[in-house]
Tab-separated table of C-alpha atoms and ligand atoms in Angstrom:
chain	number	residue	atom	x	y	z
A	682	MET	CA	92.762	65.530	67.673
A	683	ASP	CA	89.161	65.217	65.873
A	684	ARG	CA	90.586	64.854	62.216
A	685	THR	CA	92.565	62.535	60.172
A	686	TYR	CA	96.027	63.532	58.908
A	687	ARG	CA	98.153	62.284	56.470
A	688	ILE	CA	101.710	61.671	57.760
A	689	LEU	CA	104.516	60.683	55.274
A	690	CYS	CA	107.014	58.649	56.881
A	691	VAL	CA	110.528	58.526	55.136
A	692	ASP	CA	112.904	55.992	55.975
A	693	ASP	CA	115.125	53.489	53.929
A	694	GLU	CA	114.560	50.526	56.529
A	695	ASP	CA	111.241	48.746	56.430
A	696	PHE	CA	111.289	47.910	59.900
A	697	THR	CA	111.136	51.627	60.986
A	698	LEU	CA	108.430	52.242	58.398
A	699	ASP	CA	106.221	49.439	59.650
A	700	LEU	CA	107.048	50.476	63.244
A	701	LEU	CA	105.824	54.151	62.565
A	702	GLU	CA	102.513	52.833	60.837
A	703	THR	CA	101.832	50.415	63.699
A	704	LEU	CA	102.107	53.501	66.034
A	705	LEU	CA	100.248	56.032	63.904
A	706	ALA	CA	97.502	54.343	61.964
A	707	PRO	CA	95.612	53.396	64.949
A	708	LEU	CA	95.226	56.840	66.027
A	709	GLY	CA	93.202	57.274	62.755
A	710	HIS	CA	95.836	58.997	60.657
A	711	GLU	CA	96.795	57.733	57.245
A	712	VAL	CA	100.281	56.832	56.733
A	713	VAL	CA	102.190	57.026	53.381
A	714	THR	CA	105.410	55.601	53.155
A	715	ALA	CA	108.655	56.106	51.087
A	716	LEU	CA	111.744	54.224	51.280
A	717	ASN	CA	114.260	57.198	49.814
A	718	GLY	CA	114.279	60.866	49.265
A	719	LYS	CA	113.506	61.060	45.890
A	720	ASN	CA	110.308	58.871	46.416
A	721	ALA	CA	109.217	61.287	49.280
A	722	LEU	CA	109.606	64.240	46.988
A	723	GLY	CA	107.424	62.581	44.655
A	724	VAL	CA	104.682	61.855	46.970
A	725	LEU	CA	104.889	65.458	48.421
A	726	ALA	CA	104.229	66.858	44.755
A	727	ASP	CA	101.254	64.416	44.411
A	728	LYS	CA	99.391	64.457	47.704
A	729	THR	CA	98.466	66.817	50.419
A	730	ILE	CA	100.639	65.971	53.487
A	731	ASP	CA	100.213	67.177	57.041
A	732	LEU	CA	103.371	66.059	58.447
A	733	VAL	CA	106.625	64.569	57.483
A	734	LEU	CA	108.573	62.073	59.486
A	735	LEU	CA	112.017	62.076	58.096
A	736	ASP	CA	115.409	59.684	58.793
A	737	ILE	CA	118.371	61.498	58.325
A	738	ASN	CA	120.540	58.679	57.185
A	739	MET	CA	119.591	57.482	53.797
A	740	PRO	CA	121.460	56.413	50.721
A	741	ASP	CA	121.694	58.953	47.608
A	742	MET	CA	119.552	61.878	49.265
A	743	ASP	CA	119.984	62.247	52.879
A	744	GLY	CA	117.389	63.504	55.274
A	745	TYR	CA	118.923	67.044	55.483
A	746	GLU	CA	118.739	67.331	51.837
A	747	VAL	CA	115.154	66.056	51.648
A	748	CYS	CA	114.166	68.552	54.297
A	749	ARG	CA	115.895	71.361	52.671
A	750	ARG	CA	113.954	70.878	49.465
A	751	ILE	CA	110.725	70.694	51.313
A	752	LYS	CA	111.693	73.977	53.117
A	753	THR	CA	112.379	75.927	49.988
A	754	ASP	CA	109.493	74.715	47.582
A	755	SER	CA	106.415	77.241	48.319
A	756	GLN	CA	104.069	74.466	47.703
A	757	THR	CA	105.468	72.457	50.789
A	758	LYS	CA	107.478	74.723	53.261
A	759	HIS	CA	104.605	75.034	55.355
A	760	ILE	CA	104.486	71.216	56.450
A	761	PRO	CA	106.162	70.365	59.646
A	762	VAL	CA	109.189	67.948	59.570
A	763	ILE	CA	110.222	65.789	62.331
A	764	MET	CA	113.848	64.395	61.701
A	765	ILE	CA	114.537	61.210	62.967
A	766	THR	CA	118.178	60.439	63.709
A	767	SER	CA	120.325	57.425	65.391
A	768	MET	CA	123.045	59.975	66.446
A	769	ASP	CA	121.804	62.235	69.442
A	770	SER	CA	124.309	64.996	68.929
A	771	ARG	CA	124.250	68.858	68.893
A	772	GLU	CA	125.925	68.943	65.598
A	773	THR	CA	123.203	66.766	64.068
A	774	LYS	CA	120.370	68.946	65.314
A	775	LEU	CA	121.653	72.158	64.437
A	776	LYS	CA	122.305	70.765	60.816
A	777	GLY	CA	118.511	69.753	60.927
A	778	ILE	CA	117.625	73.095	62.235
A	779	GLU	CA	119.228	74.712	59.404
A	780	ALA	CA	117.750	72.528	56.967
A	781	GLY	CA	114.252	73.589	58.555
A	782	ALA	CA	113.327	70.789	60.429
A	783	GLU	CA	110.816	71.294	63.422
A	784	GLU	CA	111.378	68.738	65.831
A	785	PHE	CA	114.011	65.645	66.428
A	786	LEU	CA	113.478	62.282	67.507
A	787	THR	CA	116.318	59.773	68.413
A	788	LYS	CA	116.282	55.857	67.447
A	789	PRO	CA	115.690	53.645	69.102
A	790	LEU	CA	112.323	55.648	69.079
A	791	ASP	CA	110.560	56.143	72.231
A	792	GLN	CA	106.982	55.545	71.426
A	793	ALA	CA	105.410	57.493	73.966
A	794	GLU	CA	107.689	60.245	73.048
A	795	LEU	CA	106.955	59.929	69.414
A	796	LEU	CA	103.127	60.106	69.720
A	797	LEU	CA	103.485	63.178	71.884
A	798	ARG	CA	105.777	65.054	69.468
A	799	VAL	CA	103.379	64.320	66.630
A	800	LYS	CA	100.385	65.377	68.514
A	801	ASN	CA	101.720	68.845	69.665
A	802	ILE	CA	103.008	69.244	65.981
A	803	LEU	CA	99.702	68.462	64.488
A	804	ASN	CA	97.880	70.603	67.205
A	805	ALA	CA	100.030	73.646	66.534
A	806	ARG	CA	99.441	73.412	62.805
A	807	ASP	CA	95.973	73.248	63.392
A	808	TYR	CA	95.900	76.559	65.361
A	809	GLU	CA	97.815	78.161	62.631
A	810	ASP	CA	95.333	77.132	59.821
A	811	ALA	CA	92.590	78.067	62.044
A	812	PHE	CA	94.210	81.644	62.443
A	813	THR	CA	94.731	82.007	58.773
A	814	TYR	CA	91.062	80.911	58.230
A	815	LEU	CA	89.631	83.307	60.784
A	816	ILE	CA	91.463	86.341	59.134
A	817	HIS	CA	90.259	85.305	55.924
A	818	SER	CA	86.677	85.166	57.263
A	819	LEU	CA	86.762	88.403	58.882
A	820	ALA	CA	88.044	90.040	55.774
A	821	ARG	CA	85.126	88.332	53.797
A	822	ALA	CA	82.435	89.383	56.396
A	823	ALA	CA	83.762	93.076	55.673
A	824	GLU	CA	83.415	92.738	51.825
A	825	ALA	CA	79.384	91.680	52.525
A	826	ASN	CA	78.261	95.224	51.801
A	827	ASP	CA	80.684	96.150	49.347
A	828	ILE	CA	80.362	95.718	45.647
A	829	ASP	CA	81.538	92.014	44.480
A	830	THR	CA	84.972	92.407	44.384
A	831	GLY	CA	85.946	88.780	43.644
A	832	ASN	CA	88.940	87.621	45.139
A	833	HIS	CA	90.268	91.161	45.734
A	834	ILE	CA	91.382	90.570	49.476
A	835	LEU	CA	93.446	87.579	48.544
A	836	ARG	CA	94.947	89.288	45.407
A	837	VAL	CA	96.104	92.232	47.392
A	838	GLY	CA	97.691	89.827	49.853
A	839	GLU	CA	99.486	88.024	47.027
A	840	TYR	CA	100.649	91.210	45.236
A	841	SER	CA	101.983	92.665	48.716
A	842	ALA	CA	103.965	89.461	49.366
A	843	MET	CA	105.323	89.677	45.771
A	844	ILE	CA	106.704	93.355	46.486
A	845	ALA	CA	107.751	92.402	50.101
A	846	GLY	CA	109.772	89.384	48.400
A	847	GLU	CA	111.628	91.751	45.706
A	848	LEU	CA	112.282	94.315	48.514
A	849	GLY	CA	114.494	91.421	50.055
A	850	MET	CA	112.193	91.412	53.143
A	851	PRO	CA	112.564	88.192	55.361
A	852	GLU	CA	110.048	85.370	55.145
A	853	LYS	CA	108.230	86.111	58.168
A	854	PHE	CA	107.504	89.646	56.880
A	855	ILE	CA	106.441	88.286	53.522
A	856	GLU	CA	104.028	85.541	55.023
A	857	THR	CA	102.574	88.094	57.460
A	858	ILE	CA	101.761	90.846	54.660
A	859	ARG	CA	100.436	87.908	52.477
A	860	LEU	CA	97.916	86.962	55.199
A	861	GLN	CA	97.233	90.066	57.337
A	862	ALA	CA	96.968	92.717	54.114
A	863	THR	CA	93.773	91.152	53.381
A	864	LEU	CA	92.113	92.791	56.368
A	865	HIS	CA	92.890	96.254	54.711
A	866	ASP	CA	89.478	97.203	54.201
A	867	VAL	CA	88.073	95.405	57.366
A	868	GLY	CA	86.727	98.709	58.690
A	869	LYS	CA	84.437	98.622	55.792
A	870	VAL	CA	81.884	96.939	57.791
A	871	HIS	CA	81.138	100.174	59.718
A	872	ILE	CA	80.433	102.060	56.167
A	873	PRO	CA	76.626	102.278	55.204
A	874	SER	CA	75.873	99.963	52.232
A	875	HIS	CA	74.328	102.897	50.090
A	876	ILE	CA	77.899	104.622	50.045
A	877	LEU	CA	79.665	101.268	49.526
A	878	LYS	CA	77.252	100.335	46.793
A	879	LYS	CA	76.612	103.995	45.363
A	880	ASP	CA	76.210	104.022	41.612
A	881	GLY	CA	78.010	107.156	40.817
A	882	ARG	CA	80.519	109.660	42.540
A	883	LEU	CA	80.563	110.180	46.226
A	884	THR	CA	79.631	113.450	47.369
A	885	GLY	CA	82.032	115.215	49.835
A	886	ALA	CA	80.128	114.046	52.530
A	887	GLU	CA	79.788	110.466	51.548
A	888	MET	CA	83.568	110.712	50.836
A	889	GLU	CA	84.495	111.645	54.462
A	890	GLU	CA	82.124	109.081	55.806
A	891	MET	CA	84.048	106.408	53.407
A	892	LYS	CA	87.483	107.663	54.422
A	893	LYS	CA	86.716	106.437	58.165
A	894	HIS	CA	87.029	102.789	57.107
A	895	SER	CA	90.587	103.101	57.818
A	896	ALA	CA	90.346	103.960	61.626
A	897	PHE	CA	87.048	101.510	61.974
A	898	GLY	CA	89.792	98.716	60.553
A	899	ALA	CA	92.216	99.310	63.260
A	900	MET	CA	89.699	99.553	65.814
A	901	ILE	CA	88.130	96.355	64.734
A	902	ILE	CA	91.547	94.341	64.809
A	903	GLY	CA	92.420	95.796	67.978
A	904	ASP	CA	95.607	95.303	70.147
A	905	HIS	CA	96.358	91.804	69.930
A	906	PRO	CA	100.380	91.529	69.125
A	907	ARG	CA	100.148	89.027	66.317
A	908	LEU	CA	97.543	91.243	64.308
A	909	ALA	CA	99.345	94.646	64.699
A	910	PHE	CA	100.958	94.367	61.375
A	911	GLY	CA	97.318	94.079	59.985
A	912	LYS	CA	96.305	97.019	62.251
A	913	ARG	CA	98.920	99.135	60.932
A	914	ILE	CA	97.938	98.466	57.247
A	915	ALA	CA	94.260	99.117	58.017
A	916	LEU	CA	94.925	102.244	59.462
A	917	SER	CA	97.510	103.710	56.974
A	918	HIS	CA	97.079	102.044	53.680
A	919	HIS	CA	95.312	105.243	52.381
A	920	GLU	CA	98.294	107.489	53.163
A	921	LYS	CA	100.309	108.739	50.374
A	922	TRP	CA	103.961	109.182	50.000
A	923	ASP	CA	103.508	113.045	49.358
A	924	GLY	CA	101.425	113.312	52.540
A	925	SER	CA	97.982	114.045	50.720
A	926	GLY	CA	96.556	110.848	52.228
A	927	TYR	CA	94.318	110.067	55.041
A	928	PRO	CA	93.503	109.684	58.115
A	929	ALA	CA	96.860	111.045	59.472
A	930	GLY	CA	98.183	112.534	56.336
A	931	LEU	CA	101.612	111.149	57.010
A	932	LYS	CA	104.433	111.273	54.911
A	933	SER	CA	107.312	109.216	53.268
A	934	GLU	CA	108.649	107.055	55.572
A	935	ALA	CA	106.599	108.035	58.379
A	936	ILE	CA	103.882	105.750	56.643
A	937	PRO	CA	104.771	102.059	57.911
A	938	LEU	CA	106.453	99.997	55.183
A	939	GLU	CA	103.650	97.533	55.276
A	940	ALA	CA	101.110	100.091	54.352
A	941	ARG	CA	103.082	101.528	51.854
A	942	ILE	CA	103.201	98.077	50.062
A	943	VAL	CA	99.587	97.591	50.251
A	944	ALA	CA	98.777	101.063	48.875
A	945	ILE	CA	100.131	100.155	45.585
A	946	ALA	CA	98.798	96.587	45.717
A	947	ASP	CA	95.161	97.803	46.548
A	948	CYS	CA	95.489	100.561	44.024
A	949	TYR	CA	96.439	98.354	41.002
A	950	ASP	CA	93.751	95.731	42.155
A	951	ALA	CA	90.964	98.319	42.479
A	952	LEU	CA	91.733	99.794	38.919
A	953	ARG	CA	91.737	96.427	37.307
A	954	ASN	CA	88.293	95.480	39.189
A	955	SER	CA	85.095	96.308	37.802
A	956	ARG	CA	83.463	98.851	39.718
A	957	ILE	CA	80.132	100.354	39.528
A	958	TYR	CA	81.032	103.821	39.539
A	959	LYS	CA	84.114	103.753	37.199
A	960	PRO	CA	85.448	101.920	34.258
A	961	ASN	CA	87.819	98.616	34.998
A	962	TYR	CA	90.887	99.031	33.444
A	963	ASP	CA	93.178	96.303	31.738
A	964	HIS	CA	96.597	95.787	32.764
A	965	GLN	CA	98.194	98.242	30.420
A	966	GLY	CA	95.501	100.979	31.454
A	967	ALA	CA	96.134	100.159	35.095
A	968	PHE	CA	99.960	100.198	34.752
A	969	ARG	CA	99.741	103.557	32.873
A	970	ILE	CA	97.570	105.303	35.810
A	971	ILE	CA	99.864	104.174	38.474
A	972	THR	CA	103.014	105.151	36.757
A	973	GLU	CA	101.842	108.053	34.906
A	974	GLY	CA	98.872	109.478	36.747
A	975	ASP	CA	95.214	110.363	36.388
A	976	ILE	CA	92.763	112.615	37.869
A	977	ARG	CA	92.967	110.820	41.255
A	978	VAL	CA	96.083	108.844	41.359
A	979	GLU	CA	99.582	110.434	41.154
A	980	PRO	CA	102.787	108.519	40.946
A	981	ALA	CA	104.246	110.905	43.744
A	982	HIS	CA	101.259	108.946	46.137
A	983	PHE	CA	103.672	105.905	46.098
A	984	ASP	CA	106.918	105.313	47.818
A	985	PRO	CA	109.334	105.556	44.805
A	986	LYS	CA	111.084	102.360	45.648
A	987	ILE	CA	107.952	100.536	45.710
A	988	LEU	CA	106.825	102.151	42.404
A	989	GLU	CA	110.023	101.015	40.742
A	990	ILE	CA	109.325	97.165	42.070
A	991	PHE	CA	105.967	97.668	40.740
A	992	LYS	CA	107.206	98.567	37.336
A	993	ARG	CA	109.583	95.526	37.471
A	994	LEU	CA	107.046	92.814	38.708
A	995	ALA	CA	104.320	94.383	36.460
A	996	PRO	CA	103.851	91.354	34.308
A	997	ARG	CA	103.659	89.152	37.473
A	998	PHE	CA	100.952	91.457	38.826
A	999	GLU	CA	98.914	90.976	35.529
A	1000	GLU	CA	99.695	86.934	35.604
A	1001	MET	CA	98.283	86.813	39.395
A	1002	TYR	CA	95.373	88.966	38.485
A	1003	LYS	CA	94.388	86.484	35.916
A	1004	LYS	CA	94.922	83.443	38.095
A	1005	MET	CA	93.187	84.640	40.801
A	1006	THR	CA	90.134	86.369	39.223
A	1007	ASP	CA	86.923	84.254	39.180
A	1008	LYS	CA	85.645	83.746	35.513
A	1009	LYS	CA	81.837	84.804	35.360
B	1256	LIG	FE1	90.677	100.957	51.962
């Protein structure tokens, strides 16, 4: 491992905390300790933590409860948790897994096992971070020739996650759409910059060229199974519910759900965003165009169920736009 991690160790026994610190600090990790659940949650609210080692049996708030709280808070749920228990029973593990723990260790601690598990879990976390980072890099690369769109790609990810949450989709779907929706326009890297940056309406031929970004995007993302979701979004985010979209003219539920979600998220943000060739709209303006239509946008373009959700979530869209827009 070539970076330092901050590891939070939680145990009501000083002895165990000392042992953990003695083992982990020489590896270059920063060890933060807490003697009870309440303090642990305080540390997590305060500091960036890479891994939690958590005792189960503690007075007041036990390890299961601490773990549940870590895993239900959007700020901390990505932090891996290794539970430490003195009871090596199936029931204990099941309860821990239910609370969201990733790994288990049994007391008395086997030092070699502890170090291996910590190393493995931190490595896995590193790969996940790098994966997220590279997706964002790729998405940013595709924006290089486009008009400055601020945080457009990240906002589209956030709105899409909000809609997916409201649709009651599983956590995995929500996290995947948040990340992979950022790739929706990656195919623009193949579109000539004089079209992307054109000051004025596109001609018919230019529009046809622009429309190719969907298929280009799918081609760039390729066939890795972990990116299948992003590929479907790139290919189908300009399909319309009434069948008037491109590239395939798919209709209603033939359009993948993730692409139907991104379509409305992308449309809202494009309307809000200042573009050279059209005015940017305030929240009310963008809301009105999506729900009532204008010369280019029709409510019939969107999945009616998702359109209803958009109406319900509109104030949160406005909030998210404000929060994630660079002030110039
Ligand atoms: Fe697009």
